[in-house]
JSON list of C-alpha atoms in Angstrom, two decimals:
[
{"chain": "V", "resi": 1, "resn": "MET", "atom": "CA", "xyz": [-76.03, 11.65, 134.28]},
{"chain": "V", "resi": 2, "resn": "PHE", "atom": "CA", "xyz": [-77.37, 14.91, 132.88]},
{"chain": "V", "resi": 3, "resn": "PHE", "atom": "CA", "xyz": [-79.55, 15.36, 129.82]},
{"chain": "V", "resi": 4, "resn": "ASN", "atom": "CA", "xyz": [-79.88, 18.65, 128.01]},
{"chain": "V", "resi": 5, "resn": "LYS", "atom": "CA", "xyz": [-80.77, 17.64, 124.47]},
{"chain": "V", "resi": 6, "resn": "LYS", "atom": "CA", "xyz": [-84.07, 18.99, 123.23]},
{"chain": "V", "resi": 7, "resn": "ALA", "atom": "CA", "xyz": [-85.34, 15.50, 122.40]},
{"chain": "V", "resi": 8, "resn": "ASP", "atom": "CA", "xyz": [-84.77, 14.39, 126.00]},
{"chain": "V", "resi": 9, "resn": "TYR", "atom": "CA", "xyz": [-87.00, 16.99, 127.62]},
{"chain": "V", "resi": 10, "resn": "GLN", "atom": "CA", "xyz": [-89.54, 16.88, 124.83]},
{"chain": "V", "resi": 11, "resn": "SER", "atom": "CA", "xyz": [-90.06, 13.17, 125.46]},
{"chain": "V", "resi": 12, "resn": "LEU", "atom": "CA", "xyz": [-90.98, 14.05, 129.05]},
{"chain": "V", "resi": 13, "resn": "GLN", "atom": "CA", "xyz": [-93.30, 16.78, 127.83]},
{"chain": "V", "resi": 14, "resn": "GLN", "atom": "CA", "xyz": [-94.97, 14.36, 125.43]},
{"chain": "V", "resi": 15, "resn": "ALA", "atom": "CA", "xyz": [-95.52, 11.90, 128.29]},
{"chain": "V", "resi": 16, "resn": "ALA", "atom": "CA", "xyz": [-97.11, 14.70, 130.33]},
{"chain": "V", "resi": 17, "resn": "GLU", "atom": "CA", "xyz": [-99.45, 15.51, 127.45]},
{"chain": "V", "resi": 18, "resn": "THR", "atom": "CA", "xyz": [-100.32, 11.83, 127.00]},
{"chain": "V", "resi": 19, "resn": "ARG", "atom": "CA", "xyz": [-101.31, 11.37, 130.63]},
{"chain": "V", "resi": 20, "resn": "ARG", "atom": "CA", "xyz": [-105.07, 11.72, 130.88]},
{"chain": "V", "resi": 21, "resn": "SER", "atom": "CA", "xyz": [-107.93, 10.33, 132.96]},
{"chain": "V", "resi": 22, "resn": "VAL", "atom": "CA", "xyz": [-108.93, 7.28, 130.91]},
{"chain": "V", "resi": 23, "resn": "TYR", "atom": "CA", "xyz": [-112.08, 5.56, 132.17]},
{"chain": "V", "resi": 24, "resn": "ALA", "atom": "CA", "xyz": [-112.75, 3.01, 129.41]},
{"chain": "V", "resi": 25, "resn": "LEU", "atom": "CA", "xyz": [-110.23, 0.39, 130.48]},
{"chain": "V", "resi": 26, "resn": "ASN", "atom": "CA", "xyz": [-109.79, -3.32, 129.91]},
{"chain": "V", "resi": 27, "resn": "ARG", "atom": "CA", "xyz": [-107.35, -6.06, 130.91]},
{"chain": "V", "resi": 28, "resn": "ASN", "atom": "CA", "xyz": [-105.37, -6.07, 127.66]},
{"chain": "V", "resi": 29, "resn": "LEU", "atom": "CA", "xyz": [-102.17, -4.49, 128.90]},
{"chain": "V", "resi": 30, "resn": "PRO", "atom": "CA", "xyz": [-99.55, -3.68, 126.23]},
{"chain": "V", "resi": 31, "resn": "LEU", "atom": "CA", "xyz": [-96.84, -4.82, 128.67]},
{"chain": "V", "resi": 32, "resn": "PRO", "atom": "CA", "xyz": [-96.50, -7.91, 130.88]},
{"chain": "V", "resi": 33, "resn": "ALA", "atom": "CA", "xyz": [-97.77, -7.35, 134.42]},
{"chain": "V", "resi": 34, "resn": "ALA", "atom": "CA", "xyz": [-94.21, -7.78, 135.71]},
{"chain": "V", "resi": 35, "resn": "ASP", "atom": "CA", "xyz": [-93.08, -4.81, 133.60]},
{"chain": "V", "resi": 36, "resn": "VAL", "atom": "CA", "xyz": [-95.93, -2.71, 134.99]},
{"chain": "V", "resi": 37, "resn": "ALA", "atom": "CA", "xyz": [-94.82, -3.65, 138.51]},
{"chain": "V", "resi": 38, "resn": "ALA", "atom": "CA", "xyz": [-91.27, -2.63, 137.58]},
{"chain": "V", "resi": 39, "resn": "ILE", "atom": "CA", "xyz": [-92.50, 0.79, 136.41]},
{"chain": "V", "resi": 40, "resn": "ILE", "atom": "CA", "xyz": [-94.23, 1.27, 139.75]},
{"chain": "V", "resi": 41, "resn": "GLU", "atom": "CA", "xyz": [-91.15, 0.13, 141.68]},
{"chain": "V", "resi": 42, "resn": "HIS", "atom": "CA", "xyz": [-88.92, 2.55, 139.74]},
{"chain": "V", "resi": 43, "resn": "ALA", "atom": "CA", "xyz": [-91.22, 5.47, 140.59]},
{"chain": "V", "resi": 44, "resn": "LEU", "atom": "CA", "xyz": [-91.30, 4.50, 144.25]},
{"chain": "V", "resi": 45, "resn": "ARG", "atom": "CA", "xyz": [-87.50, 4.47, 144.35]},
{"chain": "V", "resi": 46, "resn": "HIS", "atom": "CA", "xyz": [-86.83, 7.68, 142.44]},
{"chain": "V", "resi": 47, "resn": "THR", "atom": "CA", "xyz": [-89.68, 10.07, 143.28]},
{"chain": "V", "resi": 48, "resn": "PRO", "atom": "CA", "xyz": [-88.57, 12.83, 145.68]},
{"chain": "V", "resi": 49, "resn": "SER", "atom": "CA", "xyz": [-89.92, 13.51, 149.15]},
{"chain": "V", "resi": 50, "resn": "ALA", "atom": "CA", "xyz": [-89.36, 16.26, 151.72]},
{"chain": "V", "resi": 51, "resn": "PHE", "atom": "CA", "xyz": [-86.37, 15.56, 153.98]},
{"chain": "V", "resi": 52, "resn": "ASN", "atom": "CA", "xyz": [-85.91, 12.39, 151.89]},
{"chain": "V", "resi": 53, "resn": "SER", "atom": "CA", "xyz": [-88.59, 10.90, 154.13]},
{"chain": "V", "resi": 54, "resn": "GLN", "atom": "CA", "xyz": [-89.55, 8.18, 151.63]},
{"chain": "V", "resi": 55, "resn": "SER", "atom": "CA", "xyz": [-92.86, 7.89, 153.47]},
{"chain": "V", "resi": 56, "resn": "THR", "atom": "CA", "xyz": [-94.96, 6.71, 150.53]},
{"chain": "V", "resi": 57, "resn": "ARG", "atom": "CA", "xyz": [-96.11, 3.08, 150.57]},
{"chain": "V", "resi": 58, "resn": "LEU", "atom": "CA", "xyz": [-97.82, 1.24, 147.71]},
{"chain": "V", "resi": 59, "resn": "LEU", "atom": "CA", "xyz": [-100.14, -1.74, 147.39]},
{"chain": "V", "resi": 60, "resn": "VAL", "atom": "CA", "xyz": [-100.35, -3.02, 143.80]},
{"chain": "V", "resi": 61, "resn": "LEU", "atom": "CA", "xyz": [-103.22, -5.33, 142.85]},
{"chain": "V", "resi": 62, "resn": "PHE", "atom": "CA", "xyz": [-103.63, -7.30, 139.63]},
{"chain": "V", "resi": 63, "resn": "GLY", "atom": "CA", "xyz": [-106.33, -9.64, 138.37]},
{"chain": "V", "resi": 64, "resn": "ALA", "atom": "CA", "xyz": [-108.52, -11.27, 140.99]},
{"chain": "V", "resi": 65, "resn": "GLU", "atom": "CA", "xyz": [-106.91, -9.22, 143.78]},
{"chain": "V", "resi": 66, "resn": "HIS", "atom": "CA", "xyz": [-107.80, -6.04, 141.91]},
{"chain": "V", "resi": 67, "resn": "GLU", "atom": "CA", "xyz": [-111.39, -7.25, 141.47]},
{"chain": "V", "resi": 68, "resn": "LYS", "atom": "CA", "xyz": [-111.56, -7.96, 145.19]},
{"chain": "V", "resi": 69, "resn": "LEU", "atom": "CA", "xyz": [-110.75, -4.31, 145.91]},
{"chain": "V", "resi": 70, "resn": "TRP", "atom": "CA", "xyz": [-113.70, -3.07, 143.86]},
{"chain": "V", "resi": 71, "resn": "ASP", "atom": "CA", "xyz": [-115.98, -5.66, 145.45]},
{"chain": "V", "resi": 72, "resn": "ILE", "atom": "CA", "xyz": [-115.00, -4.13, 148.78]},
{"chain": "V", "resi": 73, "resn": "ALA", "atom": "CA", "xyz": [-115.77, -0.65, 147.45]},
{"chain": "V", "resi": 74, "resn": "GLU", "atom": "CA", "xyz": [-119.13, -1.79, 146.12]},
{"chain": "V", "resi": 75, "resn": "ASN", "atom": "CA", "xyz": [-120.13, -3.38, 149.42]},
{"chain": "V", "resi": 76, "resn": "ALA", "atom": "CA", "xyz": [-119.12, -0.22, 151.29]},
{"chain": "V", "resi": 77, "resn": "LEU", "atom": "CA", "xyz": [-121.08, 2.02, 148.94]},
{"chain": "V", "resi": 78, "resn": "ARG", "atom": "CA", "xyz": [-124.19, -0.17, 148.97]},
{"chain": "V", "resi": 79, "resn": "ALA", "atom": "CA", "xyz": [-124.30, 0.39, 152.71]},
{"chain": "V", "resi": 80, "resn": "ILE", "atom": "CA", "xyz": [-124.67, 4.16, 152.28]},
{"chain": "V", "resi": 81, "resn": "VAL", "atom": "CA", "xyz": [-126.24, 4.71, 148.84]},
{"chain": "V", "resi": 82, "resn": "PRO", "atom": "CA", "xyz": [-130.01, 4.03, 148.55]},
{"chain": "V", "resi": 83, "resn": "ALA", "atom": "CA", "xyz": [-130.71, 0.97, 146.38]},
{"chain": "V", "resi": 84, "resn": "GLU", "atom": "CA", "xyz": [-132.96, 2.94, 144.04]},
{"chain": "V", "resi": 85, "resn": "ASN", "atom": "CA", "xyz": [-130.08, 5.35, 143.31]},
{"chain": "V", "resi": 86, "resn": "PHE", "atom": "CA", "xyz": [-127.30, 2.80, 143.05]},
{"chain": "V", "resi": 87, "resn": "ALA", "atom": "CA", "xyz": [-127.32, 2.09, 139.29]},
{"chain": "V", "resi": 88, "resn": "PRO", "atom": "CA", "xyz": [-124.90, 4.92, 138.29]},
{"chain": "V", "resi": 89, "resn": "THR", "atom": "CA", "xyz": [-122.53, 3.95, 141.09]},
{"chain": "V", "resi": 90, "resn": "ALA", "atom": "CA", "xyz": [-122.67, 0.29, 140.05]},
{"chain": "V", "resi": 91, "resn": "GLN", "atom": "CA", "xyz": [-121.83, 1.27, 136.47]},
{"chain": "V", "resi": 92, "resn": "LYS", "atom": "CA", "xyz": [-118.85, 3.32, 137.58]},
{"chain": "V", "resi": 93, "resn": "LEU", "atom": "CA", "xyz": [-117.53, 0.52, 139.79]},
{"chain": "V", "resi": 94, "resn": "ALA", "atom": "CA", "xyz": [-117.97, -1.99, 136.97]},
{"chain": "V", "resi": 95, "resn": "GLY", "atom": "CA", "xyz": [-115.69, 0.20, 134.87]},
{"chain": "V", "resi": 96, "resn": "PHE", "atom": "CA", "xyz": [-113.00, 0.11, 137.54]},
{"chain": "V", "resi": 97, "resn": "ARG", "atom": "CA", "xyz": [-113.39, -3.66, 138.00]},
{"chain": "V", "resi": 98, "resn": "ALA", "atom": "CA", "xyz": [-112.98, -4.20, 134.23]},
{"chain": "V", "resi": 99, "resn": "ALA", "atom": "CA", "xyz": [-109.46, -2.73, 134.35]},
{"chain": "V", "resi": 100, "resn": "ALA", "atom": "CA", "xyz": [-106.26, -4.73, 134.80]},
{"chain": "V", "resi": 101, "resn": "GLY", "atom": "CA", "xyz": [-105.18, -3.48, 138.21]},
{"chain": "V", "resi": 102, "resn": "THR", "atom": "CA", "xyz": [-105.06, -0.80, 140.88]},
{"chain": "V", "resi": 103, "resn": "VAL", "atom": "CA", "xyz": [-102.25, 0.95, 142.73]},
{"chain": "V", "resi": 104, "resn": "LEU", "atom": "CA", "xyz": [-103.18, 2.06, 146.24]},
{"chain": "V", "resi": 105, "resn": "PHE", "atom": "CA", "xyz": [-101.14, 4.96, 147.60]},
{"chain": "V", "resi": 106, "resn": "TYR", "atom": "CA", "xyz": [-100.42, 5.21, 151.31]},
{"chain": "V", "resi": 107, "resn": "GLU", "atom": "CA", "xyz": [-98.41, 7.47, 153.60]},
{"chain": "V", "resi": 108, "resn": "ASP", "atom": "CA", "xyz": [-96.62, 5.97, 156.58]},
{"chain": "V", "resi": 109, "resn": "LYS", "atom": "CA", "xyz": [-97.77, 8.05, 159.54]},
{"chain": "V", "resi": 110, "resn": "SER", "atom": "CA", "xyz": [-94.94, 6.73, 161.73]},
{"chain": "V", "resi": 111, "resn": "VAL", "atom": "CA", "xyz": [-92.39, 8.33, 159.39]},
{"chain": "V", "resi": 112, "resn": "VAL", "atom": "CA", "xyz": [-94.26, 11.62, 159.45]},
{"chain": "V", "resi": 113, "resn": "GLU", "atom": "CA", "xyz": [-94.57, 11.55, 163.25]},
{"chain": "V", "resi": 114, "resn": "SER", "atom": "CA", "xyz": [-90.86, 10.76, 163.61]},
{"chain": "V", "resi": 115, "resn": "LEU", "atom": "CA", "xyz": [-89.95, 13.79, 161.53]},
{"chain": "V", "resi": 116, "resn": "GLN", "atom": "CA", "xyz": [-92.35, 15.96, 163.54]},
{"chain": "V", "resi": 117, "resn": "ALA", "atom": "CA", "xyz": [-90.54, 14.89, 166.69]},
{"chain": "V", "resi": 118, "resn": "GLN", "atom": "CA", "xyz": [-87.09, 15.50, 165.19]},
{"chain": "V", "resi": 119, "resn": "PHE", "atom": "CA", "xyz": [-87.95, 18.89, 163.69]},
{"chain": "V", "resi": 120, "resn": "PRO", "atom": "CA", "xyz": [-90.70, 20.43, 165.86]},
{"chain": "V", "resi": 121, "resn": "ALA", "atom": "CA", "xyz": [-90.41, 23.82, 164.13]},
{"chain": "V", "resi": 122, "resn": "TYR", "atom": "CA", "xyz": [-91.80, 22.18, 160.98]},
{"chain": "V", "resi": 123, "resn": "ALA", "atom": "CA", "xyz": [-94.22, 19.81, 162.69]},
{"chain": "V", "resi": 124, "resn": "ASP", "atom": "CA", "xyz": [-97.35, 21.27, 161.11]},
{"chain": "V", "resi": 125, "resn": "ASN", "atom": "CA", "xyz": [-95.84, 21.00, 157.64]},
{"chain": "V", "resi": 126, "resn": "PHE", "atom": "CA", "xyz": [-94.81, 17.36, 157.57]},
{"chain": "V", "resi": 127, "resn": "PRO", "atom": "CA", "xyz": [-98.32, 15.93, 156.91]},
{"chain": "V", "resi": 128, "resn": "VAL", "atom": "CA", "xyz": [-98.70, 18.44, 154.06]},
{"chain": "V", "resi": 129, "resn": "TRP", "atom": "CA", "xyz": [-95.28, 17.57, 152.66]},
{"chain": "V", "resi": 130, "resn": "ALA", "atom": "CA", "xyz": [-96.13, 13.87, 152.90]},
{"chain": "V", "resi": 131, "resn": "ASP", "atom": "CA", "xyz": [-99.21, 14.48, 150.75]},
{"chain": "V", "resi": 132, "resn": "HIS", "atom": "CA", "xyz": [-97.00, 16.37, 148.29]},
{"chain": "V", "resi": 133, "resn": "ALA", "atom": "CA", "xyz": [-94.71, 13.34, 148.06]},
{"chain": "V", "resi": 134, "resn": "ASP", "atom": "CA", "xyz": [-97.68, 11.01, 147.63]},
{"chain": "V", "resi": 135, "resn": "ALA", "atom": "CA", "xyz": [-99.05, 13.16, 144.82]},
{"chain": "V", "resi": 136, "resn": "MET", "atom": "CA", "xyz": [-95.68, 13.14, 143.07]},
{"chain": "V", "resi": 137, "resn": "HIS", "atom": "CA", "xyz": [-95.64, 9.34, 143.20]},
{"chain": "V", "resi": 138, "resn": "GLN", "atom": "CA", "xyz": [-99.14, 9.30, 141.73]},
{"chain": "V", "resi": 139, "resn": "TYR", "atom": "CA", "xyz": [-98.09, 11.59, 138.91]},
{"chain": "V", "resi": 140, "resn": "ALA", "atom": "CA", "xyz": [-94.82, 9.74, 138.21]},
{"chain": "V", "resi": 141, "resn": "ILE", "atom": "CA", "xyz": [-96.55, 6.37, 137.96]},
{"chain": "V", "resi": 142, "resn": "TRP", "atom": "CA", "xyz": [-99.54, 7.68, 136.03]},
{"chain": "V", "resi": 143, "resn": "THR", "atom": "CA", "xyz": [-97.38, 9.53, 133.50]},
{"chain": "V", "resi": 144, "resn": "THR", "atom": "CA", "xyz": [-95.00, 6.62, 132.96]},
{"chain": "V", "resi": 145, "resn": "LEU", "atom": "CA", "xyz": [-97.92, 4.24, 132.46]},
{"chain": "V", "resi": 146, "resn": "ALA", "atom": "CA", "xyz": [-99.35, 6.66, 129.91]},
{"chain": "V", "resi": 147, "resn": "ALA", "atom": "CA", "xyz": [-96.02, 6.73, 128.06]},
{"chain": "V", "resi": 148, "resn": "ALA", "atom": "CA", "xyz": [-96.19, 2.92, 127.96]},
{"chain": "V", "resi": 149, "resn": "GLY", "atom": "CA", "xyz": [-99.65, 3.02, 126.38]},
{"chain": "V", "resi": 150, "resn": "ILE", "atom": "CA", "xyz": [-101.51, 2.14, 129.58]},
{"chain": "V", "resi": 151, "resn": "GLY", "atom": "CA", "xyz": [-104.58, 4.12, 130.58]},
{"chain": "V", "resi": 152, "resn": "ALA", "atom": "CA", "xyz": [-105.40, 5.10, 134.16]},
{"chain": "V", "resi": 153, "resn": "ASN", "atom": "CA", "xyz": [-107.68, 7.19, 136.33]},
{"chain": "V", "resi": 154, "resn": "LEU", "atom": "CA", "xyz": [-107.24, 8.33, 139.93]},
{"chain": "V", "resi": 155, "resn": "GLN", "atom": "CA", "xyz": [-109.89, 7.62, 142.57]},
{"chain": "V", "resi": 156, "resn": "HIS", "atom": "CA", "xyz": [-110.41, 8.48, 146.25]},
{"chain": "V", "resi": 157, "resn": "TYR", "atom": "CA", "xyz": [-112.62, 5.93, 147.96]},
{"chain": "V", "resi": 158, "resn": "ASN", "atom": "CA", "xyz": [-110.65, 6.31, 151.15]},
{"chain": "V", "resi": 159, "resn": "PRO", "atom": "CA", "xyz": [-111.49, 6.40, 154.03]},
{"chain": "V", "resi": 160, "resn": "LEU", "atom": "CA", "xyz": [-114.67, 4.47, 153.19]},
{"chain": "V", "resi": 161, "resn": "ILE", "atom": "CA", "xyz": [-112.76, 1.32, 152.20]},
{"chain": "V", "resi": 162, "resn": "ASP", "atom": "CA", "xyz": [-109.78, 1.65, 154.55]},
{"chain": "V", "resi": 163, "resn": "VAL", "atom": "CA", "xyz": [-110.72, -0.85, 157.24]},
{"chain": "V", "resi": 164, "resn": "GLU", "atom": "CA", "xyz": [-111.73, -3.68, 154.94]},
{"chain": "V", "resi": 165, "resn": "VAL", "atom": "CA", "xyz": [-108.72, -3.14, 152.66]},
{"chain": "V", "resi": 166, "resn": "ALA", "atom": "CA", "xyz": [-106.39, -3.18, 155.64]},
{"chain": "V", "resi": 167, "resn": "LYS", "atom": "CA", "xyz": [-107.96, -6.40, 156.87]},
{"chain": "V", "resi": 168, "resn": "THR", "atom": "CA", "xyz": [-107.85, -8.09, 153.46]},
{"chain": "V", "resi": 169, "resn": "TRP", "atom": "CA", "xyz": [-104.22, -7.31, 152.61]},
{"chain": "V", "resi": 170, "resn": "ASP", "atom": "CA", "xyz": [-102.79, -7.05, 156.14]},
{"chain": "V", "resi": 171, "resn": "ILE", "atom": "CA", "xyz": [-101.98, -3.33, 155.87]},
{"chain": "V", "resi": 172, "resn": "PRO", "atom": "CA", "xyz": [-100.07, -1.91, 158.85]},
{"chain": "V", "resi": 173, "resn": "GLY", "atom": "CA", "xyz": [-102.05, 0.42, 161.08]},
{"chain": "V", "resi": 174, "resn": "ASN", "atom": "CA", "xyz": [-99.62, 3.28, 160.48]},
{"chain": "V", "resi": 175, "resn": "TRP", "atom": "CA", "xyz": [-100.29, 3.29, 156.72]},
{"chain": "V", "resi": 176, "resn": "GLN", "atom": "CA", "xyz": [-102.86, 5.92, 155.73]},
{"chain": "V", "resi": 177, "resn": "LEU", "atom": "CA", "xyz": [-104.65, 5.41, 152.39]},
{"chain": "V", "resi": 178, "resn": "ARG", "atom": "CA", "xyz": [-104.60, 8.50, 150.18]},
{"chain": "V", "resi": 179, "resn": "ALA", "atom": "CA", "xyz": [-105.70, 7.44, 146.66]},
{"chain": "V", "resi": 180, "resn": "GLU", "atom": "CA", "xyz": [-106.33, 4.58, 144.23]},
{"chain": "V", "resi": 181, "resn": "LEU", "atom": "CA", "xyz": [-105.00, 4.57, 140.64]},
{"chain": "V", "resi": 182, "resn": "VAL", "atom": "CA", "xyz": [-106.96, 2.23, 138.37]},
{"chain": "V", "resi": 183, "resn": "PHE", "atom": "CA", "xyz": [-105.02, 1.13, 135.26]},
{"chain": "V", "resi": 184, "resn": "GLY", "atom": "CA", "xyz": [-105.50, -1.07, 132.22]},
{"chain": "V", "resi": 185, "resn": "GLY", "atom": "CA", "xyz": [-105.57, -1.34, 128.47]},
{"chain": "V", "resi": 186, "resn": "ILE", "atom": "CA", "xyz": [-107.24, 1.57, 126.72]},
{"chain": "V", "resi": 187, "resn": "ALA", "atom": "CA", "xyz": [-110.64, 0.52, 125.41]},
{"chain": "V", "resi": 188, "resn": "ALA", "atom": "CA", "xyz": [-111.51, 4.08, 124.34]},
{"chain": "V", "resi": 189, "resn": "PRO", "atom": "CA", "xyz": [-109.40, 7.25, 124.55]},
{"chain": "V", "resi": 190, "resn": "ALA", "atom": "CA", "xyz": [-110.06, 10.11, 126.92]},
{"chain": "V", "resi": 191, "resn": "GLY", "atom": "CA", "xyz": [-112.36, 12.86, 125.72]},
{"chain": "V", "resi": 192, "resn": "GLU", "atom": "CA", "xyz": [-111.20, 16.28, 124.61]},
{"chain": "V", "resi": 193, "resn": "LYS", "atom": "CA", "xyz": [-109.63, 18.31, 127.40]},
{"chain": "V", "resi": 194, "resn": "LYS", "atom": "CA", "xyz": [-110.42, 21.99, 127.89]},
{"chain": "V", "resi": 195, "resn": "TYR", "atom": "CA", "xyz": [-107.59, 24.26, 128.98]},
{"chain": "V", "resi": 196, "resn": "GLU", "atom": "CA", "xyz": [-107.92, 27.47, 130.94]},
{"chain": "V", "resi": 197, "resn": "ASP", "atom": "CA", "xyz": [-106.19, 30.54, 129.55]},
{"chain": "V", "resi": 198, "resn": "ILE", "atom": "CA", "xyz": [-102.56, 30.31, 130.64]},
{"chain": "V", "resi": 199, "resn": "ALA", "atom": "CA", "xyz": [-102.01, 34.08, 130.99]},
{"chain": "V", "resi": 200, "resn": "PRO", "atom": "CA", "xyz": [-103.78, 34.54, 134.36]},
{"chain": "V", "resi": 201, "resn": "ARG", "atom": "CA", "xyz": [-102.10, 31.37, 135.68]},
{"chain": "V", "resi": 202, "resn": "LEU", "atom": "CA", "xyz": [-98.43, 32.11, 134.91]},
{"chain": "V", "resi": 203, "resn": "ARG", "atom": "CA", "xyz": [-96.15, 34.97, 135.80]},
{"chain": "V", "resi": 204, "resn": "VAL", "atom": "CA", "xyz": [-92.55, 35.17, 134.53]},
{"chain": "V", "resi": 205, "resn": "HIS", "atom": "CA", "xyz": [-90.06, 37.85, 135.56]},
{"chain": "V", "resi": 206, "resn": "GLY", "atom": "CA", "xyz": [-86.49, 38.48, 134.48]},
{"chain": "V", "resi": 207, "resn": "LEU", "atom": "CA", "xyz": [-86.44, 37.06, 130.96]}
]
């Protein structure tokens, strides 16, 4: 099915504008958790990947399981951050813990390695292309959640938390953690965003 009406693409543009890094989150989701899981599943199914590799893997945590993740992160950080300097870190982690859930984004290294073996001329590119696919999944989920009135922010506590997370949720050894998307109800909107001048960033020829 093809869409070419102005309203169709403008709705996508509006969703892109709505997507922001929202840090003041709570557990009051505007949708049932099952609907949020369905949004994530839809993105996993329909987001593109190089060579149709479909190498992205997701771990979705709600409620107490989500809290457990940020307990793991706190324990890992307390081991490396001096106690006298830990207060700002503790405050940040408390903000993540107060949210409704987290999506953890992984790439399946076995898929990437299989493609490297099949197409040796592109071997160096497949890890890069896998990260591209992972980023597209992050954006697709984040933007759709924003369109649904759900706030989110993207974190990168990997590889610090990788081992304990893998142990806790029985993550296969070939899954490589790439990012964590914290989501929840919006307790306060994102601040004003500053935009760089578009002219040095965009070149168009042939119009």
